[in-house]
Amino acid sequence: MDKRYEVFCLADRHFYETTARLASDSTDTAARFEPAQRPAPRGWRSSFHGDWLHLRPVDAETPAQGWKIHVSACLDNAEKTAAKVWEYCVPRAIPFKFIPSRPQLFLRNSKYAARGSSGKFVTIYPVDEDQLRTVLSELGDLLAGEPGPYILTDLRWNDGPLYVRYGGFAPRYCPDPNGTLVPAIENAEGQLVPDPKDPVFQVPEWVTLPAFLEPQLAARSATTTTDLPYRIDSALHFSNGGGVYLGTDSRTGEQVVLKEARPHAGLAADGADAVTRLEREKKALEQVAGLGVAPEVRDWFTLGDHQFLVMDFLPGRTLNSFFAERHPLIGAQPDPAALADYTRWALRVHRAVEEAVAAVHSRGVVFNDLHMFNIMVGPDEQSVALLDFEAAAHVDEHRRQVVAHPGFVAPADRTGFDIDRYALACLRLALFIPLTTLLAVDRDKAAHLARTAAEQFPDLPAEFLDEAVAEIVGRDRPSPAAPRPVPVPVTVDDWPRGRASMTAAILASATPDRADRLFPGDIAQFDDGGGLGLAHGAAGVLYALAETGADRYEEGEHWLLRHAAAPPHGTPPGLYDGLLGVAYVLDRLGHTGPALDLTGRVLSEQWQRIGLGLYGGLAGVGLVLDHLAHTTGERALLAQAMNASRLAAQRLTELSRTVPRRAGLLYGATGPALLFLRLYERTGETALLDLAAAALRLDLARCVQRADGTLAVDDGPRTLPYVGAGSVGIAMVLDDYLAHRADPEFERARAAILPAAHSRFYAQPGLFRGRAGMLLHLSRTTAPQADAAQLTAQIAGLDWYAMAYRGQLAFPGEQMMRLSMDLATGTAGCLLALGAALHTEPVGLPFLPPTRRDHKPAPIQGP
């Protein structure tokens, strides 16, 4: 579970939405702090950018980088802090910016906010070190005693709310070691290098810490764990509220768990900070002590200003960790005996969890945050315990859920012990079909999940599922006369109607009046101009609509043309993440002139320094340049495409001497292999085919054989089968390579990867990280072992995730807490994949067109 997504669920019920939409819109003045409602002072300019309100003297000349000051604040003192900063900086013509509203400040300091930006309420830009010292001294006195979260990236000035770090003032960007465009600063040689935002204070090696900051650095370094009776062995988890650590009691040698809480940080929905929640956890654990279903409290102490709770270490594994190794739907054809065995195991575990919850209830305590990650299964797999009691409370406190897993959070009508009963009902479904995050969008999906579980697990008692559905959807159902939610209108296999319904859903979601995005999609679209791009922006959606034969959406094309003409600063240049992907789609839609203008913009920058991959690197750049050279006759573009190919070949040579960081179609060596392959088809130069083979071998070397013999990409703790960063994406390019040259090794690899696209279950529907990608591969593969029945099964499986949006067919995005319309994660990607299998003229991804297809999907059989 990627916790970043939770804050993007707060502003909209259906889609991931930027937190800035909650209260920072320039028209919503009433929601802002009083200083944010003031007009800009005479001679000053004010503007909103993302979460920030910037104020800058019109004639001010500020350096591009230097020592900046951050001011921390809590929700209760933020307004007066902003006023004091305004009244200090404006007369002195010092530029600054601040978070303009309470909701936005809450989100920046919430439990799962980014640790690198937590606590930063105001940023001040001194012109030099002399002014830095003056501001720290004078403003530090004015704000002395004001509380605020500790800013982890910075050095604290004395014991007040002011912090300093060296970094960029002006927005400048450069590629990081992976080729991703990131904020940059200039080093001693005048080169742009990444400006690190890790949650630790660091000074660039070419910068000298000012002498007046040395006492602050010494004070920071003075707080250590040396004198504690516990040794910290490893970190188990970090959040904005603090860390959870595995440790050893040095007095006894026993393993313990230490949980850290940072004051004023890690806010929950009720505004409680991490320290308050840790105090609640300690109290709840003491109330359930001796039951054997929770860790026992050992110690409670303060270090620096952080609070620590020390608990017993519980042996075993969390329930979610059993899924990959035990769940029979991971394979293509689960053995009936394995289905029956898993059913017995899951029912036994659920009974044990019910008993543990009942034991907690017997002490009057509501757990309030039950889900698979908070259930510890003992080594015997018979006993369970509950972890993480920070949300727990005595039933008499009538406390609502303030932190909860999205797939288990109870609706507003549940109170007291019913909150845990709702989570137990969700657990019944999640143990068999772990897609309960869909309930965050529509709880009526529970009935569909239950039917799916019953179809897949024949031995599962009907009443077990019926009781779960009744608990999830039944309690706050309105009267029979009230309208029920609109069901999904069509099944995914009904192609003409399904295509029309998905297209209608996509168009109904469009917001052509917005500047930051046209179609709702993944949270990535809010980072760096992603509202434009192929993966998460308008270009990808328009591409999918055009490829599958939808009518032209002219208003959307005009939106893309208008915003591509002046893209947001820092928009990457690449195929899937940036401007060249937009250029490719504009050319595909007949807007060749603007496509060439956008390409010229990219070529005027230092594009040669970007990464290697297809997603945002040289492989994608070379493919688009070659394509535009072919469609427009611009031979200069072909020369640049060949230049990109040469650079990619050089990088791959260097990569072959090391362990590649990532593998697969989008981020690994398979992307350059696709570039070499397409250039070979254009030029006939066999050396390019040799390069493609060498690149594919680099990525195949990163693959491992699963227990069933399937090849998947080794990603450390996981093995990945997917299109984007997994083995199936490699197999798609192997298919195209083998159309030109026989290779027994590649034939064996392709055959071994094919079953990765046959699994009965995938956690998400998306094109790059889910079932739709498997469907795309099976629709175009030329592998002799390809089976029409498997293609049919994957089409039917996509229906598991189907949701309704305004009465039309739509799909959830990454993490499945909200719907998405984009190509990489959402409805547009599912539309394209279904089009690849079912459209009269099969379609494909850019530079991965349909191949010869000798088989059609088998007829879909009814249940």
mmCIF file with all atom_site columns, C-alpha atoms in Angstrom, residues 277-291 294-297 309 360 363-367 388-394 397 399:
data_model
loop_
_atom_site.group_PDB
_atom_site.id
_atom_site.type_symbol
_atom_site.label_atom_id
_atom_site.label_alt_id
_atom_site.label_comp_id
_atom_site.label_asym_id
_atom_site.label_entity_id
_atom_site.label_seq_id
_atom_site.pdbx_PDB_ins_code
_atom_site.Cartn_x
_atom_site.Cartn_y
_atom_site.Cartn_z
_atom_site.occupancy
_atom_site.B_iso_or_equiv
_atom_site.pdbx_formal_charge
_atom_site.auth_seq_id
_atom_site.auth_comp_id
_atom_site.auth_asym_id
_atom_site.auth_atom_id
_atom_site.pdbx_PDB_model_num
ATOM 1  C CA . ARG A 1 277 ? -1.756  8.888   19.253 1.00 0.00 ? 277 ARG A CA 1
ATOM 2  C CA . LEU A 1 278 ? 1.180   7.069   20.851 1.00 0.00 ? 278 LEU A CA 1
ATOM 3  C CA . GLU A 1 279 ? -0.173  7.973   24.268 1.00 0.00 ? 279 GLU A CA 1
ATOM 4  C CA . ARG A 1 280 ? -3.519  6.537   23.183 1.00 0.00 ? 280 ARG A CA 1
ATOM 5  C CA . GLU A 1 281 ? -1.788  3.375   21.997 1.00 0.00 ? 281 GLU A CA 1
ATOM 6  C CA . LYS A 1 282 ? -0.015  2.919   25.307 1.00 0.00 ? 282 LYS A CA 1
ATOM 7  C CA . LYS A 1 283 ? -3.303  3.352   27.166 1.00 0.00 ? 283 LYS A CA 1
ATOM 8  C CA . ALA A 1 284 ? -5.129  0.856   24.920 1.00 0.00 ? 284 ALA A CA 1
ATOM 9  C CA . LEU A 1 285 ? -2.354  -1.738  25.209 1.00 0.00 ? 285 LEU A CA 1
ATOM 10 C CA . GLU A 1 286 ? -2.472  -1.456  28.987 1.00 0.00 ? 286 GLU A CA 1
ATOM 11 C CA . GLN A 1 287 ? -6.237  -2.007  28.882 1.00 0.00 ? 287 GLN A CA 1
ATOM 12 C CA . VAL A 1 288 ? -5.872  -5.271  26.910 1.00 0.00 ? 288 VAL A CA 1
ATOM 13 C CA . ALA A 1 289 ? -2.752  -6.461  28.745 1.00 0.00 ? 289 ALA A CA 1
ATOM 14 C CA . GLY A 1 290 ? -2.599  -10.158 29.532 1.00 0.00 ? 290 GLY A CA 1
ATOM 15 C CA . LEU A 1 291 ? -5.035  -11.303 26.825 1.00 0.00 ? 291 LEU A CA 1
ATOM 16 C CA . ALA A 1 294 ? -1.473  -7.751  21.593 1.00 0.00 ? 294 ALA A CA 1
ATOM 17 C CA . PRO A 1 295 ? 2.112   -6.814  22.438 1.00 0.00 ? 295 PRO A CA 1
ATOM 18 C CA . GLU A 1 296 ? 2.828   -5.990  26.069 1.00 0.00 ? 296 GLU A CA 1
ATOM 19 C CA . VAL A 1 297 ? 4.164   -2.548  27.020 1.00 0.00 ? 297 VAL A CA 1
ATOM 20 C CA . LEU A 1 309 ? 6.965   3.364   23.336 1.00 0.00 ? 309 LEU A CA 1
ATOM 21 C CA . VAL A 1 360 ? -10.195 -6.879  22.837 1.00 0.00 ? 360 VAL A CA 1
ATOM 22 C CA . ARG A 1 363 ? -12.066 -5.111  27.789 1.00 0.00 ? 363 ARG A CA 1
ATOM 23 C CA . GLY A 1 364 ? -14.296 -2.433  26.270 1.00 0.00 ? 364 GLY A CA 1
ATOM 24 C CA . VAL A 1 365 ? -11.711 -1.472  23.617 1.00 0.00 ? 365 VAL A CA 1
ATOM 25 C CA . VAL A 1 366 ? -12.542 -0.806  19.951 1.00 0.00 ? 366 VAL A CA 1
ATOM 26 C CA . PHE A 1 367 ? -9.523  -1.611  17.753 1.00 0.00 ? 367 PHE A CA 1
ATOM 27 C CA . ASP A 1 388 ? -0.787  -0.973  15.970 1.00 0.00 ? 388 ASP A CA 1
ATOM 28 C CA . PHE A 1 389 ? -3.275  0.185   18.604 1.00 0.00 ? 389 PHE A CA 1
ATOM 29 C CA . GLU A 1 390 ? -2.775  3.922   17.976 1.00 0.00 ? 390 GLU A CA 1
ATOM 30 C CA . ALA A 1 391 ? -6.380  4.283   16.740 1.00 0.00 ? 391 ALA A CA 1
ATOM 31 C CA . ALA A 1 392 ? -7.852  2.098   19.487 1.00 0.00 ? 392 ALA A CA 1
ATOM 32 C CA . ALA A 1 393 ? -10.124 3.593   22.143 1.00 0.00 ? 393 ALA A CA 1
ATOM 33 C CA . HIS A 1 394 ? -12.506 2.510   24.880 1.00 0.00 ? 394 HIS A CA 1
ATOM 34 C CA . GLU A 1 397 ? -15.058 7.409   24.337 1.00 0.00 ? 397 GLU A CA 1
ATOM 35 C CA . ARG A 1 399 ? -14.212 7.934   19.041 1.00 0.00 ? 399 ARG A CA 1
#
